[in-house]
Amino acid sequence: MEYVNSFPEGFLWGAATSAYQCEGAAAEDGKKDNQQDVINREIHDEYGYADASVASDHYHHYKEDVALMAEMGFTSYRFSINWARVLPDGVGEPNPKGVEFYHNLIDELRAHGIEPVVTMWHYDLPMALVNKYGGWASRQIIDDFAYYARFILTEYGSKVKYWLTINEQSIVVNYIDRKNKISMEDKFNPKFRYQANHYMNLAHAKAAILVHELVPGGQCGAALDMAPYYPHTCAPADVMAAKNANAFKNYFYMDAYIRGEYTESVMAYLKRQGLDFEILPGDMELIKKGSECFDFLGINYYQSGCVKAPTPGASRRSKENNKIGKGGHVTYEVQPDLFEGCKNENIGETDFSMPIDPMGLQYVLEDINDRYHIPMMICENGFGAYDVLEKDGSIHDPYRIAYIRAHLKAMKNAIANGVKLIAYNPWSAFDLLSTSNGIAKRYGFIYVDRTDDDVKECKRYRKDSFYWYKNVIATNGKNLE
Ligand code: BGP
């Protein structure tokens, strides 16, 4: 059922990327290593996937990329700042060339009428801080994150209204997968993860307060990966497991950001499991103050989840991404005595085992709006696939068009039911490194001609979805055909 056929006046249309996944120039112009440079070198050695040294070479192609975005009619673009590019040691001396790069990028966007939406941290902590004290493992990160936030807000605040502090905090905390290592020493010590989560909440709060202090009219948010959890059956124990999963994976993070408090049932569970963390005097006051500066929630929506009552005695296990790109290769999460992930037989999946569920997006948007009454921005949504560059330079990606069309319809329904949606920034503007499958798994509207083995010249090509999305934007989402 479709209720309305329009997006609000002034709705922002664009797409998203993150620094380490697209910039390249990893050791150029004064930039030092970040955690993702190191992790992606490891991934390259182990799986043969491309590392972050060249990525999509956006550092050298940014003008062309912005021109292509403008050709599609973008009015927004979500990207992240590479912390180690502007502050190579994490704190202290800035790197003039790195600082200049983001001025140039932002100016280029503004010159084309594109609103920048900037993420402060998208998985790429400077190695200097990881080596010094283990990154998110130490309370010191809170002040260093605030130092970095103050630096970039002072530098770019007059040109950027929308700021996202942290990308996908719940993913960082919940998944063992290497992309989400909190520090390089981390060996999925669950207790340590919840302490690091607390530090992230404090770092986020400081940065949110700074956005309001330093940016006139500044809007602060954070982007969370958002999957609604469905019960496998209507057996009460399965329904309870779904309630638990939604609290543990979703509300626990939103309650901290938006209400400035921790979800009671989750805190009780963590205590029972011996996973409770240290909260010092003043911490909760800071988190509360940060929540008062939280203006909008970024939603990264790819899929829904399905859970059942946990098998008694099952041990803790994190979800593992499908690394080989053939359906069915996925490991489901287990949280002992709370829930156990399983396959939802009612919906299809991508080749990378991502369940495809547009209605799940309507569900989360309405659920969050009913619960928190907060404006939202889609900061990621998209279809990862093996695209083929034809001899004539065309790329036919009907699967991506179908996926995005269905999700836009779901957004229209949510808007009709009262959801205040600011923007749609799907993943990704152009092809870039996947967190787990190199460059072979592509999400972009713009094809970047390189492979995992051969960087070639990273020449850009327009996919079919490029032209389709251009028309969607031109009609403010009225025409999705
Ligand atoms: C999100 C991340 C992005 C992005 C996307 C697609 O979790 O915020 O960085 O990569 O997922 O995931 P993947 O690259 O693993 O296919």
Short mmCIF file of N, CA, C and O in Angstrom, two decimals, residues 421-474:
data_model
loop_
_atom_site.label_atom_id
_atom_site.label_comp_id
_atom_site.label_asym_id
_atom_site.label_seq_id
_atom_site.Cartn_x
_atom_site.Cartn_y
_atom_site.Cartn_z
N LEU A 421 11.51 13.25 7.76
CA LEU A 421 12.72 12.80 7.10
C LEU A 421 13.38 13.99 6.41
O LEU A 421 12.72 14.74 5.69
N ILE A 422 14.70 14.15 6.66
CA ILE A 422 15.41 15.33 6.13
C ILE A 422 16.06 15.01 4.78
O ILE A 422 16.13 15.85 3.91
N ALA A 423 16.61 13.79 4.66
CA ALA A 423 17.47 13.53 3.49
C ALA A 423 17.56 12.04 3.19
O ALA A 423 17.33 11.20 4.05
N TYR A 424 17.92 11.76 1.96
CA TYR A 424 18.22 10.39 1.54
C TYR A 424 19.64 10.37 0.98
O TYR A 424 19.92 10.97 -0.06
N ASN A 425 20.55 9.73 1.71
CA ASN A 425 21.94 9.61 1.27
C ASN A 425 22.33 8.14 1.19
O ASN A 425 22.97 7.60 2.10
N PRO A 426 21.91 7.45 0.13
CA PRO A 426 22.22 6.02 0.03
C PRO A 426 23.70 5.76 -0.13
O PRO A 426 24.48 6.66 -0.48
N TRP A 427 24.08 4.54 0.10
CA TRP A 427 25.45 4.06 -0.07
C TRP A 427 25.54 3.43 -1.44
O TRP A 427 24.79 2.52 -1.70
N SER A 428 26.36 3.93 -2.36
CA SER A 428 27.31 4.99 -2.16
C SER A 428 27.30 5.87 -3.41
O SER A 428 26.81 5.46 -4.46
N ALA A 429 27.85 7.05 -3.31
CA ALA A 429 27.87 7.96 -4.45
C ALA A 429 28.57 7.30 -5.64
O ALA A 429 28.07 7.25 -6.75
N PHE A 430 29.75 6.77 -5.37
CA PHE A 430 30.52 6.07 -6.41
C PHE A 430 31.09 4.80 -5.78
O PHE A 430 31.06 4.65 -4.55
N ASP A 431 31.58 3.88 -6.58
CA ASP A 431 32.09 2.62 -6.05
C ASP A 431 33.27 2.89 -5.12
O ASP A 431 34.10 3.78 -5.38
N LEU A 432 33.36 2.10 -4.09
CA LEU A 432 34.45 2.27 -3.12
C LEU A 432 34.73 0.94 -2.43
O LEU A 432 34.05 -0.06 -2.72
N LEU A 433 35.68 0.92 -1.54
CA LEU A 433 36.03 -0.32 -0.84
C LEU A 433 34.86 -0.76 0.03
O LEU A 433 34.31 0.06 0.76
N SER A 434 34.53 -2.01 -0.03
CA SER A 434 33.57 -2.56 0.92
C SER A 434 34.32 -2.79 2.23
O SER A 434 35.54 -2.94 2.23
N THR A 435 33.60 -2.83 3.33
CA THR A 435 34.29 -3.10 4.59
C THR A 435 34.79 -4.54 4.63
O THR A 435 35.73 -4.85 5.34
N SER A 436 34.15 -5.42 3.86
CA SER A 436 34.53 -6.82 3.98
C SER A 436 34.77 -7.53 2.66
O SER A 436 35.21 -8.67 2.65
N ASN A 437 34.47 -6.89 1.53
CA ASN A 437 34.60 -7.60 0.26
C ASN A 437 35.34 -6.82 -0.81
O ASN A 437 35.01 -6.90 -2.01
N GLY A 438 36.29 -6.00 -0.42
CA GLY A 438 37.12 -5.29 -1.39
C GLY A 438 36.31 -4.39 -2.31
O GLY A 438 35.25 -3.89 -1.96
N ILE A 439 36.81 -4.22 -3.55
CA ILE A 439 36.15 -3.33 -4.50
C ILE A 439 35.17 -4.11 -5.38
O ILE A 439 34.36 -3.53 -6.10
N ALA A 440 35.24 -5.44 -5.30
CA ALA A 440 34.38 -6.27 -6.17
C ALA A 440 32.90 -6.09 -5.84
O ALA A 440 32.04 -6.18 -6.70
N LYS A 441 32.62 -5.85 -4.56
CA LYS A 441 31.23 -5.62 -4.16
C LYS A 441 30.98 -4.11 -4.28
O LYS A 441 31.55 -3.32 -3.55
N ARG A 442 30.11 -3.77 -5.22
CA ARG A 442 29.95 -2.35 -5.55
C ARG A 442 28.57 -1.84 -5.15
O ARG A 442 27.58 -2.56 -5.25
N TYR A 443 28.53 -0.58 -4.73
CA TYR A 443 27.27 0.05 -4.32
C TYR A 443 26.96 1.32 -5.09
O TYR A 443 25.88 1.88 -4.96
N GLY A 444 27.92 1.86 -5.85
CA GLY A 444 27.81 3.23 -6.36
C GLY A 444 26.82 3.44 -7.49
O GLY A 444 26.39 2.50 -8.17
N PHE A 445 26.45 4.71 -7.70
CA PHE A 445 25.74 5.13 -8.91
C PHE A 445 26.76 5.36 -10.03
O PHE A 445 26.43 5.35 -11.19
N ILE A 446 28.01 5.61 -9.60
CA ILE A 446 29.10 5.86 -10.54
C ILE A 446 30.09 4.69 -10.42
O ILE A 446 30.50 4.34 -9.30
N TYR A 447 30.39 4.10 -11.54
CA TYR A 447 31.32 2.96 -11.57
C TYR A 447 32.75 3.48 -11.55
O TYR A 447 33.10 4.41 -12.27
N VAL A 448 33.59 2.88 -10.71
CA VAL A 448 35.01 3.24 -10.69
C VAL A 448 35.78 2.06 -11.26
O VAL A 448 35.74 0.95 -10.70
N ASP A 449 36.44 2.30 -12.38
CA ASP A 449 37.09 1.20 -13.10
C ASP A 449 38.43 0.84 -12.48
O ASP A 449 39.46 1.44 -12.80
N ARG A 450 38.37 -0.12 -11.58
CA ARG A 450 39.56 -0.74 -11.02
C ARG A 450 39.12 -2.10 -10.48
O ARG A 450 37.92 -2.36 -10.34
N THR A 451 40.08 -2.96 -10.21
CA THR A 451 39.75 -4.25 -9.59
C THR A 451 40.54 -4.36 -8.30
O THR A 451 41.33 -3.47 -7.97
N ASP A 452 40.36 -5.46 -7.61
CA ASP A 452 41.14 -5.64 -6.38
C ASP A 452 42.63 -5.75 -6.68
O ASP A 452 43.47 -5.32 -5.89
N ASP A 453 42.95 -6.31 -7.86
CA ASP A 453 44.37 -6.53 -8.20
C ASP A 453 45.00 -5.38 -8.97
O ASP A 453 46.20 -5.20 -8.96
N ASP A 454 44.17 -4.67 -9.72
CA ASP A 454 44.71 -3.66 -10.64
C ASP A 454 43.98 -2.33 -10.44
O ASP A 454 42.78 -2.24 -10.73
N VAL A 455 44.72 -1.31 -10.00
CA VAL A 455 44.03 -0.04 -9.73
C VAL A 455 43.73 0.73 -11.03
O VAL A 455 42.92 1.66 -11.02
N LYS A 456 44.34 0.35 -12.12
CA LYS A 456 44.14 1.02 -13.42
C LYS A 456 44.18 2.54 -13.24
O LYS A 456 45.00 3.06 -12.51
N GLU A 457 43.20 3.24 -13.88
CA GLU A 457 43.19 4.71 -13.71
C GLU A 457 41.97 5.18 -12.92
O GLU A 457 41.71 6.38 -12.83
N CYS A 458 41.24 4.24 -12.41
CA CYS A 458 40.02 4.58 -11.65
C CYS A 458 39.10 5.51 -12.45
O CYS A 458 38.52 6.46 -11.92
N LYS A 459 38.96 5.19 -13.71
CA LYS A 459 38.10 6.01 -14.57
C LYS A 459 36.64 5.86 -14.13
O LYS A 459 36.21 4.79 -13.72
N ARG A 460 35.88 6.95 -14.22
CA ARG A 460 34.48 6.95 -13.80
C ARG A 460 33.53 6.69 -14.97
O ARG A 460 33.75 7.23 -16.06
N TYR A 461 32.48 5.88 -14.73
CA TYR A 461 31.42 5.62 -15.72
C TYR A 461 30.06 5.74 -15.04
O TYR A 461 29.92 5.41 -13.87
N ARG A 462 29.07 6.21 -15.80
CA ARG A 462 27.71 6.33 -15.25
C ARG A 462 26.97 4.99 -15.38
O ARG A 462 26.89 4.45 -16.49
N LYS A 463 26.43 4.50 -14.28
CA LYS A 463 25.64 3.26 -14.34
C LYS A 463 24.20 3.61 -14.74
O LYS A 463 23.79 4.77 -14.67
N ASP A 464 23.40 2.61 -15.10
CA ASP A 464 21.98 2.86 -15.39
C ASP A 464 21.31 3.54 -14.19
O ASP A 464 20.46 4.41 -14.35
N SER A 465 21.70 3.12 -12.99
CA SER A 465 21.09 3.71 -11.78
C SER A 465 21.40 5.20 -11.66
O SER A 465 20.65 5.95 -11.04
N PHE A 466 22.50 5.64 -12.26
CA PHE A 466 22.86 7.06 -12.27
C PHE A 466 21.74 7.86 -12.95
O PHE A 466 21.25 8.85 -12.40
N TYR A 467 21.36 7.40 -14.14
CA TYR A 467 20.33 8.12 -14.91
C TYR A 467 18.97 8.02 -14.23
O TYR A 467 18.20 8.97 -14.21
N TRP A 468 18.70 6.84 -13.69
CA TRP A 468 17.41 6.64 -13.01
C TRP A 468 17.30 7.54 -11.78
O TRP A 468 16.28 8.23 -11.58
N TYR A 469 18.38 7.60 -10.99
CA TYR A 469 18.36 8.40 -9.75
C TYR A 469 18.25 9.89 -10.09
O TYR A 469 17.57 10.65 -9.41
N LYS A 470 18.90 10.29 -11.17
CA LYS A 470 18.84 11.68 -11.63
C LYS A 470 17.39 12.08 -11.86
O LYS A 470 16.95 13.17 -11.47
N ASN A 471 16.63 11.19 -12.48
CA ASN A 471 15.22 11.48 -12.76
C ASN A 471 14.39 11.49 -11.47
O ASN A 471 13.48 12.30 -11.31
N VAL A 472 14.72 10.59 -10.55
CA VAL A 472 14.03 10.57 -9.26
C VAL A 472 14.22 11.92 -8.57
O VAL A 472 13.28 12.53 -8.06
N ILE A 473 15.47 12.39 -8.56
CA ILE A 473 15.77 13.66 -7.88
C ILE A 473 15.05 14.82 -8.58
O ILE A 473 14.47 15.69 -7.94
N ALA A 474 15.08 14.80 -9.92
CA ALA A 474 14.46 15.89 -10.68
C ALA A 474 12.97 16.02 -10.38
O ALA A 474 12.40 17.09 -10.45
#
